[in-house]
Amino acid sequence: MSLLETRALVVRTVEFGESDVIATLVTEDAGKVAAVVRGARKGSRRVGGALEPVHTIAVLLDDKGAELTTLKESRIVQLRTGVVSNLESLDAAGTALRWARHLFPPRTPEPLGWSVLIELLDALDAVPAGSVPPRRELARAGLAMLAAVGYGLELEQCAVCGRPCPEGRSACVDPARGGLVCRACGGAASVLLPAAREAARSLSRRATPSTADAAAVTDASAEALLGLVDRAMAAHAGFER
Ligand SMILES: [Zn+2]
């Protein structure tokens, strides 16, 4: 028996058989892993309430290298009651966990992506004390998550030919092709307004934007960036809304 002990987030649970559950976990040490949880629906003491999403859990997995591991133990190591008690935060957390489920490759550690996810959940947990609106935190995390797994959006120059995009003008953007695409390279599909582009810059500037940075980002720009992130995820990971 080979045991794997790691911190994890539950990104999906599906009922399995009469009393079991299959949990999809994004783990700190082993990337995305699926685990059978025996007796989960009978209220097994071993796992207790530790299969709820949003909270960081520590898991002990029996891993024989097959597609499915078996969960031996699970306990909550970081409870995020702030996320659970704020509908906007909970909604943003749900979207981020869904992104992670589709974007993280199976059984491949993704330490940067993991950090982005944990930082986002911690920031959402601090709302409203943190006072950065959840959708803006989500937009920032989405851009960072794409970058972490190597699909960062190019928003400075044409992603195809490298031609710089002038400041203050609307630009064509095609997430499937990596970001901005100039007209010469066939950029046409959709337009990124200067404000949204500036918002992406300000949100990317630091790992955790200050309240002032986030306040400079309008809700409209944040929504435009969230749309871009969603389309980029779809292009790269077969992600479905
Ligand atoms: Zn070009």
CSV table of C-alpha atoms and ligand atoms in Angstrom, one decimal:
chain,number,residue,atom,x,y,z
A,1,MET,CA,0.0,0.0,0.0
A,2,SER,CA,1.4,3.3,-1.0
A,3,LEU,CA,0.2,6.3,1.0
A,4,LEU,CA,0.0,9.9,-0.1
A,5,GLU,CA,-0.5,12.6,2.4
A,6,THR,CA,-1.2,16.1,1.0
A,7,ARG,CA,-3.3,19.2,1.4
A,8,ALA,CA,-6.2,19.4,-1.0
A,9,LEU,CA,-9.4,21.1,-2.2
A,10,VAL,CA,-12.5,19.2,-3.2
A,11,VAL,CA,-13.5,20.3,-6.7
A,12,ARG,CA,-16.3,17.8,-7.3
A,13,THR,CA,-18.1,14.9,-5.7
A,14,VAL,CA,-20.2,12.3,-7.5
A,15,GLU,CA,-22.2,9.5,-5.9
A,16,PHE,CA,-20.8,6.0,-6.5
A,17,GLY,CA,-22.5,2.7,-5.7
A,18,GLU,CA,-24.8,2.5,-2.7
A,19,SER,CA,-22.9,4.4,-0.1
A,20,ASP,CA,-19.7,5.7,-1.7
A,21,VAL,CA,-18.6,9.0,-3.3
A,22,ILE,CA,-15.9,9.7,-5.8
A,23,ALA,CA,-14.2,13.0,-5.0
A,24,THR,CA,-12.1,14.9,-7.5
A,25,LEU,CA,-9.4,16.6,-5.5
A,26,VAL,CA,-6.9,19.3,-6.5
A,27,THR,CA,-4.0,18.5,-4.3
A,28,GLU,CA,-0.9,20.5,-3.4
A,29,ASP,CA,1.6,17.7,-4.0
A,30,ALA,CA,0.1,15.5,-6.7
A,31,GLY,CA,-2.1,17.7,-8.8
A,32,LYS,CA,-5.6,16.6,-9.7
A,33,VAL,CA,-6.5,13.2,-8.2
A,34,ALA,CA,-9.8,11.2,-8.0
A,35,ALA,CA,-10.5,9.3,-4.8
A,36,VAL,CA,-13.1,6.8,-3.8
A,37,VAL,CA,-14.6,7.7,-0.4
A,38,ARG,CA,-16.1,4.5,1.1
A,39,GLY,CA,-19.2,5.0,3.1
A,40,ALA,CA,-19.2,8.8,2.6
A,41,ARG,CA,-22.9,8.8,2.3
A,42,LYS,CA,-23.4,7.0,5.5
A,43,GLY,CA,-21.6,9.7,7.4
A,44,SER,CA,-18.3,7.9,7.8
A,45,ARG,CA,-16.4,9.3,10.8
A,46,ARG,CA,-13.1,9.1,9.0
A,47,VAL,CA,-14.1,11.9,6.6
A,48,GLY,CA,-16.7,13.7,8.6
A,49,GLY,CA,-17.7,17.0,7.0
A,50,ALA,CA,-14.3,17.2,5.4
A,51,LEU,CA,-15.5,16.8,1.8
A,52,GLU,CA,-17.0,20.2,1.5
A,53,PRO,CA,-15.4,22.4,-1.1
A,54,VAL,CA,-13.8,25.8,-0.2
A,55,HIS,CA,-12.1,24.6,3.0
A,56,THR,CA,-8.5,23.3,2.7
A,57,ILE,CA,-8.4,19.7,3.8
A,58,ALA,CA,-5.5,17.3,4.6
A,59,VAL,CA,-6.0,13.9,3.0
A,60,LEU,CA,-4.4,10.5,3.3
A,61,LEU,CA,-4.8,8.6,0.1
A,62,ASP,CA,-4.1,5.0,-0.7
A,63,ASP,CA,-2.5,5.4,-4.1
A,64,LYS,CA,-1.6,2.3,-6.2
A,65,GLY,CA,-1.0,4.4,-9.3
A,66,ALA,CA,-4.4,3.5,-10.8
A,67,GLU,CA,-6.9,6.0,-12.0
A,68,LEU,CA,-8.7,6.0,-8.7
A,69,THR,CA,-7.1,6.3,-5.3
A,70,THR,CA,-8.9,5.5,-2.1
A,71,LEU,CA,-9.4,8.1,0.6
A,72,LYS,CA,-8.3,6.8,4.0
A,73,GLU,CA,-8.6,10.0,6.1
A,74,SER,CA,-9.6,13.6,5.6
A,75,ARG,CA,-9.8,16.5,8.0
A,76,ILE,CA,-10.3,20.2,7.6
A,77,VAL,CA,-7.1,22.2,8.1
A,78,GLN,CA,-8.4,25.6,7.1
A,79,LEU,CA,-12.0,26.5,7.6
A,80,ARG,CA,-13.2,29.4,5.4
A,81,THR,CA,-16.5,30.4,7.1
A,82,GLY,CA,-16.2,33.9,5.5
A,83,VAL,CA,-16.6,32.4,2.0
A,84,VAL,CA,-19.5,30.1,3.0
A,85,SER,CA,-21.4,33.0,4.6
A,86,ASN,CA,-21.1,35.4,1.7
A,87,LEU,CA,-23.1,34.5,-1.4
A,88,GLU,CA,-20.9,36.5,-3.8
A,89,SER,CA,-17.7,35.0,-2.3
A,90,LEU,CA,-19.1,31.5,-2.5
A,91,ASP,CA,-20.1,32.0,-6.1
A,92,ALA,CA,-16.6,33.2,-7.0
A,93,ALA,CA,-15.0,30.4,-5.1
A,94,GLY,CA,-17.2,27.9,-7.0
A,95,THR,CA,-16.2,29.3,-10.3
A,96,ALA,CA,-12.5,29.2,-9.4
A,97,LEU,CA,-12.8,25.5,-8.3
A,98,ARG,CA,-14.5,24.7,-11.5
A,99,TRP,CA,-11.7,26.3,-13.5
A,100,ALA,CA,-9.2,24.4,-11.5
A,101,ARG,CA,-11.0,21.1,-12.1
A,102,HIS,CA,-10.8,21.6,-15.9
A,103,LEU,CA,-7.4,23.3,-16.1
A,104,PHE,CA,-5.2,21.3,-13.8
A,105,PRO,CA,-3.8,18.2,-15.5
A,106,PRO,CA,-4.3,14.8,-13.7
A,107,ARG,CA,-1.5,13.7,-11.4
A,108,THR,CA,0.8,16.6,-12.3
A,109,PRO,CA,1.8,18.9,-9.4
A,110,GLU,CA,0.8,22.5,-10.2
A,111,PRO,CA,2.4,24.5,-7.4
A,112,LEU,CA,1.8,27.9,-8.9
A,113,GLY,CA,-1.8,27.2,-9.7
A,114,TRP,CA,-2.3,25.8,-6.3
A,115,SER,CA,-1.0,29.0,-4.7
A,116,VAL,CA,-3.2,31.1,-6.9
A,117,LEU,CA,-6.2,29.1,-5.8
A,118,ILE,CA,-5.4,29.2,-2.1
A,119,GLU,CA,-4.7,33.0,-2.2
A,120,LEU,CA,-8.0,33.6,-3.9
A,121,LEU,CA,-9.9,31.5,-1.4
A,122,ASP,CA,-8.2,33.3,1.5
A,123,ALA,CA,-8.9,36.7,-0.1
A,124,LEU,CA,-12.6,35.7,-0.6
A,125,ASP,CA,-12.7,34.6,3.0
A,126,ALA,CA,-11.6,38.1,4.1
A,127,VAL,CA,-14.5,39.8,2.2
A,128,PRO,CA,-15.9,42.3,3.3
A,129,ALA,CA,-13.0,43.1,5.6
A,130,GLY,CA,-10.7,42.9,2.5
A,131,SER,CA,-13.1,45.2,0.7
A,132,VAL,CA,-12.1,44.0,-2.8
A,133,PRO,CA,-15.2,42.8,-4.6
A,134,PRO,CA,-15.3,39.0,-5.1
A,135,ARG,CA,-15.7,39.3,-8.9
A,136,ARG,CA,-12.5,41.4,-9.2
A,137,GLU,CA,-10.6,39.0,-7.0
A,138,LEU,CA,-11.9,36.2,-9.3
A,139,ALA,CA,-10.8,38.1,-12.5
A,140,ARG,CA,-7.3,38.5,-11.0
A,141,ALA,CA,-7.1,34.9,-10.0
A,142,GLY,CA,-8.4,33.7,-13.4
A,143,LEU,CA,-5.6,35.6,-15.2
A,144,ALA,CA,-3.1,34.3,-12.7
A,145,MET,CA,-4.3,30.7,-13.0
A,146,LEU,CA,-4.0,30.8,-16.8
A,147,ALA,CA,-0.5,32.2,-16.5
A,148,ALA,CA,0.4,29.6,-13.8
A,149,VAL,CA,-0.4,26.6,-16.1
A,150,GLY,CA,1.3,28.2,-19.1
A,151,TYR,CA,-1.7,29.7,-20.9
A,152,GLY,CA,-1.2,33.3,-19.8
A,153,LEU,CA,-3.0,35.8,-22.0
A,154,GLU,CA,-0.8,38.2,-24.0
A,155,LEU,CA,-2.3,41.7,-23.5
A,156,GLU,CA,0.6,43.9,-24.4
A,157,GLN,CA,1.3,42.9,-28.0
A,158,CYS,CA,0.0,40.7,-30.8
A,159,ALA,CA,0.2,37.1,-29.6
A,160,VAL,CA,1.0,35.9,-33.1
A,161,CYS,CA,3.5,38.4,-34.6
A,162,GLY,CA,4.6,40.4,-31.5
A,163,ARG,CA,3.6,43.7,-32.9
A,164,PRO,CA,3.0,46.1,-30.0
A,165,CYS,CA,-0.6,47.2,-29.5
A,166,PRO,CA,-0.9,51.0,-29.0
A,167,GLU,CA,-2.1,52.2,-25.6
A,168,GLY,CA,-5.6,53.6,-25.2
A,169,ARG,CA,-7.1,51.9,-28.2
A,170,SER,CA,-9.5,49.1,-28.5
A,171,ALA,CA,-7.8,45.9,-29.5
A,172,CYS,CA,-8.9,42.6,-31.0
A,173,VAL,CA,-8.6,39.7,-28.6
A,174,ASP,CA,-8.8,36.0,-29.3
A,175,PRO,CA,-8.2,33.9,-26.1
A,176,ALA,CA,-7.9,30.7,-28.2
A,177,ARG,CA,-4.9,32.3,-30.0
A,178,GLY,CA,-3.3,33.5,-26.7
A,179,GLY,CA,-4.5,37.1,-26.3
A,180,LEU,CA,-4.4,40.2,-28.4
A,181,VAL,CA,-4.3,39.5,-32.2
A,182,CYS,CA,-3.5,42.4,-34.6
A,183,ARG,CA,-5.6,42.9,-37.8
A,184,ALA,CA,-2.7,41.8,-40.0
A,185,CYS,CA,-2.8,38.4,-38.2
A,186,GLY,CA,-6.5,38.1,-38.6
A,187,GLY,CA,-7.6,39.6,-35.3
A,188,ALA,CA,-11.3,40.4,-35.6
A,189,ALA,CA,-13.5,38.2,-33.4
A,190,SER,CA,-13.9,40.3,-30.3
A,191,VAL,CA,-12.8,43.6,-29.0
A,192,LEU,CA,-11.0,44.4,-25.7
A,193,LEU,CA,-11.7,48.0,-24.6
A,194,PRO,CA,-8.8,50.0,-23.3
A,195,ALA,CA,-10.3,50.1,-19.8
A,196,ALA,CA,-10.5,46.3,-19.6
A,197,ARG,CA,-6.9,46.0,-20.8
A,198,GLU,CA,-5.7,48.5,-18.2
A,199,ALA,CA,-7.7,46.6,-15.6
A,200,ALA,CA,-5.8,43.4,-16.6
A,201,ARG,CA,-2.6,45.2,-16.2
A,202,SER,CA,-3.4,46.6,-12.8
A,203,LEU,CA,-4.7,43.3,-11.5
A,204,SER,CA,-1.6,41.5,-12.8
A,205,ARG,CA,0.9,44.0,-11.3
A,206,ARG,CA,1.1,42.3,-8.0
A,207,ALA,CA,0.2,38.9,-6.6
A,208,THR,CA,-2.3,40.5,-4.3
A,209,PRO,CA,-3.6,43.9,-5.5
A,210,SER,CA,-4.1,46.6,-3.0
A,211,THR,CA,-7.6,47.9,-2.4
A,212,ALA,CA,-6.6,51.0,-4.4
A,213,ASP,CA,-5.6,48.8,-7.4
A,214,ALA,CA,-8.8,46.9,-7.3
A,215,ALA,CA,-10.9,50.0,-6.8
A,216,ALA,CA,-9.5,51.4,-10.1
A,217,VAL,CA,-11.0,48.4,-11.9
A,218,THR,CA,-14.6,48.9,-12.8
A,219,ASP,CA,-17.2,46.1,-12.5
A,220,ALA,CA,-17.6,46.3,-16.3
A,221,SER,CA,-13.9,45.7,-16.9
A,222,ALA,CA,-13.8,42.9,-14.4
A,223,GLU,CA,-16.7,41.2,-16.2
A,224,ALA,CA,-15.0,41.7,-19.5
A,225,LEU,CA,-11.9,40.0,-18.1
A,226,LEU,CA,-13.9,37.2,-16.6
A,227,GLY,CA,-15.4,36.6,-20.0
A,228,LEU,CA,-11.9,36.4,-21.5
A,229,VAL,CA,-10.7,34.0,-18.9
A,230,ASP,CA,-13.7,31.8,-19.4
A,231,ARG,CA,-13.1,31.6,-23.1
A,232,ALA,CA,-9.3,31.0,-22.6
A,233,MET,CA,-10.1,28.1,-20.3
A,234,ALA,CA,-12.6,26.7,-22.9
A,235,ALA,CA,-10.0,27.0,-25.6
A,236,HIS,CA,-7.3,25.2,-23.6
A,237,ALA,CA,-9.0,22.7,-21.4
A,238,GLY,CA,-12.2,21.6,-23.1
A,239,PHE,CA,-13.9,23.6,-20.4
A,240,GLU,CA,-17.7,23.8,-20.4
A,241,ARG,CA,-19.6,26.4,-18.7
B,1,ZN,ZN,0.1,40.2,-35.4
